[in-house]
mmCIF file of C-alpha atoms in Angstrom:
data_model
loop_
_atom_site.group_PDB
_atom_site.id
_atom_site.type_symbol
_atom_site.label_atom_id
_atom_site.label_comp_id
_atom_site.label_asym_id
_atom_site.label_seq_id
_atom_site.Cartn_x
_atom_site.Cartn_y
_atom_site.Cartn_z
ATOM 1 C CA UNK L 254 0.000 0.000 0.000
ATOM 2 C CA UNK L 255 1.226 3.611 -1.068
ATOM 3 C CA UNK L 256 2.011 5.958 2.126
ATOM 4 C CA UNK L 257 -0.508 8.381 0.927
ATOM 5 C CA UNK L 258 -2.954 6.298 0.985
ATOM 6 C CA UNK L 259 -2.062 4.705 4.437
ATOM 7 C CA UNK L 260 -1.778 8.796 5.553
ATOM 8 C CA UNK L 261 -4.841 9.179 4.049
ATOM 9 C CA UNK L 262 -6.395 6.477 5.864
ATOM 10 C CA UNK L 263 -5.059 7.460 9.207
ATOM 11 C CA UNK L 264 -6.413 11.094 8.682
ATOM 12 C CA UNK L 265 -9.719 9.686 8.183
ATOM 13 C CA UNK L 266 -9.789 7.451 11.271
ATOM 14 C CA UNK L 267 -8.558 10.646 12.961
ATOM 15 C CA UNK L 268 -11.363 12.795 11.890
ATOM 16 C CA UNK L 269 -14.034 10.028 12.783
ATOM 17 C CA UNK L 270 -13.150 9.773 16.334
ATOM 18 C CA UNK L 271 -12.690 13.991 16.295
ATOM 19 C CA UNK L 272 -16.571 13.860 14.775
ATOM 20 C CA UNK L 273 -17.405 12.157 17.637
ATOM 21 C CA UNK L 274 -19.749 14.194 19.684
ATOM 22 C CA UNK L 275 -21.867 11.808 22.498
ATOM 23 C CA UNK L 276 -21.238 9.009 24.314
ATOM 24 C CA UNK L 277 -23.865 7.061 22.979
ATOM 25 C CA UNK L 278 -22.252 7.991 18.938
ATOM 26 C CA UNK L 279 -19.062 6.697 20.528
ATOM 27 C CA UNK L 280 -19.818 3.728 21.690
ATOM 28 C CA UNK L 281 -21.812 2.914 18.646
ATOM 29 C CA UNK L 282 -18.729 3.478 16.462
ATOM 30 C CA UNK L 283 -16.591 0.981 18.634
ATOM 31 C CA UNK L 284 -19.432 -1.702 19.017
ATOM 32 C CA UNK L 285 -18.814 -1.366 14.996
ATOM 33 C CA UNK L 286 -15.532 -0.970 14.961
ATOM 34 C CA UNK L 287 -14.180 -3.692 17.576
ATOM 35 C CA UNK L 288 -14.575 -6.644 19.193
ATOM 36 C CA UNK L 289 -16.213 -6.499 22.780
ATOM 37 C CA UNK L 290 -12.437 -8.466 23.806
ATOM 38 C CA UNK L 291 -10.902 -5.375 21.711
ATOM 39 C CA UNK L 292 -12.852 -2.551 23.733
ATOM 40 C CA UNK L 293 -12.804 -4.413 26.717
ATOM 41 C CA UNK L 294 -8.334 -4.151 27.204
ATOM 42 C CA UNK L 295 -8.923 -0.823 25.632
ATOM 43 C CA UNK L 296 -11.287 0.308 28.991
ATOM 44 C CA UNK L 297 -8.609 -1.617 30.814
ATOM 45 C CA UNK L 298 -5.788 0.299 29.691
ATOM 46 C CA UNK L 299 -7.680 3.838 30.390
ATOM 47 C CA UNK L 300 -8.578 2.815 33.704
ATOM 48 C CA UNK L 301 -5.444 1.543 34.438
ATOM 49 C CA UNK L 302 -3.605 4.794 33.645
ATOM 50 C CA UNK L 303 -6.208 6.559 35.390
ATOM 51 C CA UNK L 304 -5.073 4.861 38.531
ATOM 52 C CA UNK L 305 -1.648 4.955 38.248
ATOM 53 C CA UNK L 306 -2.075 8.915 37.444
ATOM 54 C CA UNK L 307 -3.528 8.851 40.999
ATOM 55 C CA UNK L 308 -0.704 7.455 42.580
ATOM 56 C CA UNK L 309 -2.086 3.482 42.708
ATOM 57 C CA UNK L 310 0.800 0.844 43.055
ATOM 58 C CA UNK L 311 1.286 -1.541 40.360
ATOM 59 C CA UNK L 312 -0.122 -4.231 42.447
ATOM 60 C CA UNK L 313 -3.187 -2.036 43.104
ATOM 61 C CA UNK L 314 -4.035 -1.465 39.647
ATOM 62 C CA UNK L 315 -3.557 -5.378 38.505
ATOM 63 C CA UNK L 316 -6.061 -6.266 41.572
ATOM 64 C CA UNK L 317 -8.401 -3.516 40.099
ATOM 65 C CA UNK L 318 -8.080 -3.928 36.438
ATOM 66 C CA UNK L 319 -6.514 -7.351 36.221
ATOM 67 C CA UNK L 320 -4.873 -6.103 33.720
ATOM 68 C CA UNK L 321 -1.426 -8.214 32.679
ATOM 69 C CA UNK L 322 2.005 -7.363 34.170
ATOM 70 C CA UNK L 323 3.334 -6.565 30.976
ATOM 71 C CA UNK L 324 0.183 -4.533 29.147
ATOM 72 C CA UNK L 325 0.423 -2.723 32.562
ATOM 73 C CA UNK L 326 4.397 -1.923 32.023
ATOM 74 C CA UNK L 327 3.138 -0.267 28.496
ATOM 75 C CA UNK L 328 0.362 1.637 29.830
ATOM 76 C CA UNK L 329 2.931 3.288 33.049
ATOM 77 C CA UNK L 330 5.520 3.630 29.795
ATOM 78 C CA UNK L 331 2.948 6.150 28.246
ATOM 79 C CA UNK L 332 1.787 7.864 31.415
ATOM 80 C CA UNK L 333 5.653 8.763 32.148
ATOM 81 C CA UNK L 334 6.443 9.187 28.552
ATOM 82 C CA UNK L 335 4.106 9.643 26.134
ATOM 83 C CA UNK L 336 1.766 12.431 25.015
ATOM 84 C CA UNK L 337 -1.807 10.938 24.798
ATOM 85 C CA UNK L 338 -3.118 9.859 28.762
ATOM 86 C CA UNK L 339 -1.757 12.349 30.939
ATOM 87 C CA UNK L 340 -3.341 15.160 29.301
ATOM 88 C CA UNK L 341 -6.532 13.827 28.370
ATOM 89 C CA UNK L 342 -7.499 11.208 31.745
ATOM 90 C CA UNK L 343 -8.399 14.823 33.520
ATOM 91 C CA UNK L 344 -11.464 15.342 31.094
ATOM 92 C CA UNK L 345 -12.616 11.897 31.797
ATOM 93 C CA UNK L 346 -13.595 13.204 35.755
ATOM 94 C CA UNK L 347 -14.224 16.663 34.211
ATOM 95 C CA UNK L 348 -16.506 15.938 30.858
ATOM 96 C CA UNK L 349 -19.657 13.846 32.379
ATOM 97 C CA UNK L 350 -21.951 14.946 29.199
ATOM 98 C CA UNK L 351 -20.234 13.497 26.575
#
């Protein structure tokens, strides 16, 4: 496949979720979109940042989640390092209508 066209296909998966406007729109598009397994670790992963953001132990957040060891390592990885859950886990507790 051509790397416009994969660009091109990114920037429309991009604009989908940005379209997104209700709860109820967003979990349609993800029922479509995904497996219940696939949205399922992808709740897990949120939540699991969202407790390590608030100071939770590793062992905590397994208990909680029982989310793997390693799946676990990658979400604190993204927290410390990366750019999307820090910055966005605050509207979770903030953004109730949506």
């Amino acid at each position: 496949m051509k790397k416009e066209l994969i660009e091109e296909m990114y920037n429309d998966f991009y604009r989908l979720i940005l379209s997104l406007s209700t709860k109820e729109e967003c979990k349609n598009l993800f029922d479509d979109l995904c497996t219940i397994k696939e949205v399922e670790q992808m709740v897990q992963r949120v939540h699991a940042a969202k407790l390590l953001i608030e100071g939770k132990t590793y062992n905590q957040v397994i208990e909680e989640t029982d989310i793997s060891s390693a799946t676990l390592s990658r979400v604190s990885r993204c927290v410390q390092y990366g750019k999307g859950y820090l910055p966005l886990i605050g509207k979770i507790n903030g953004d109730e209508t949506k």
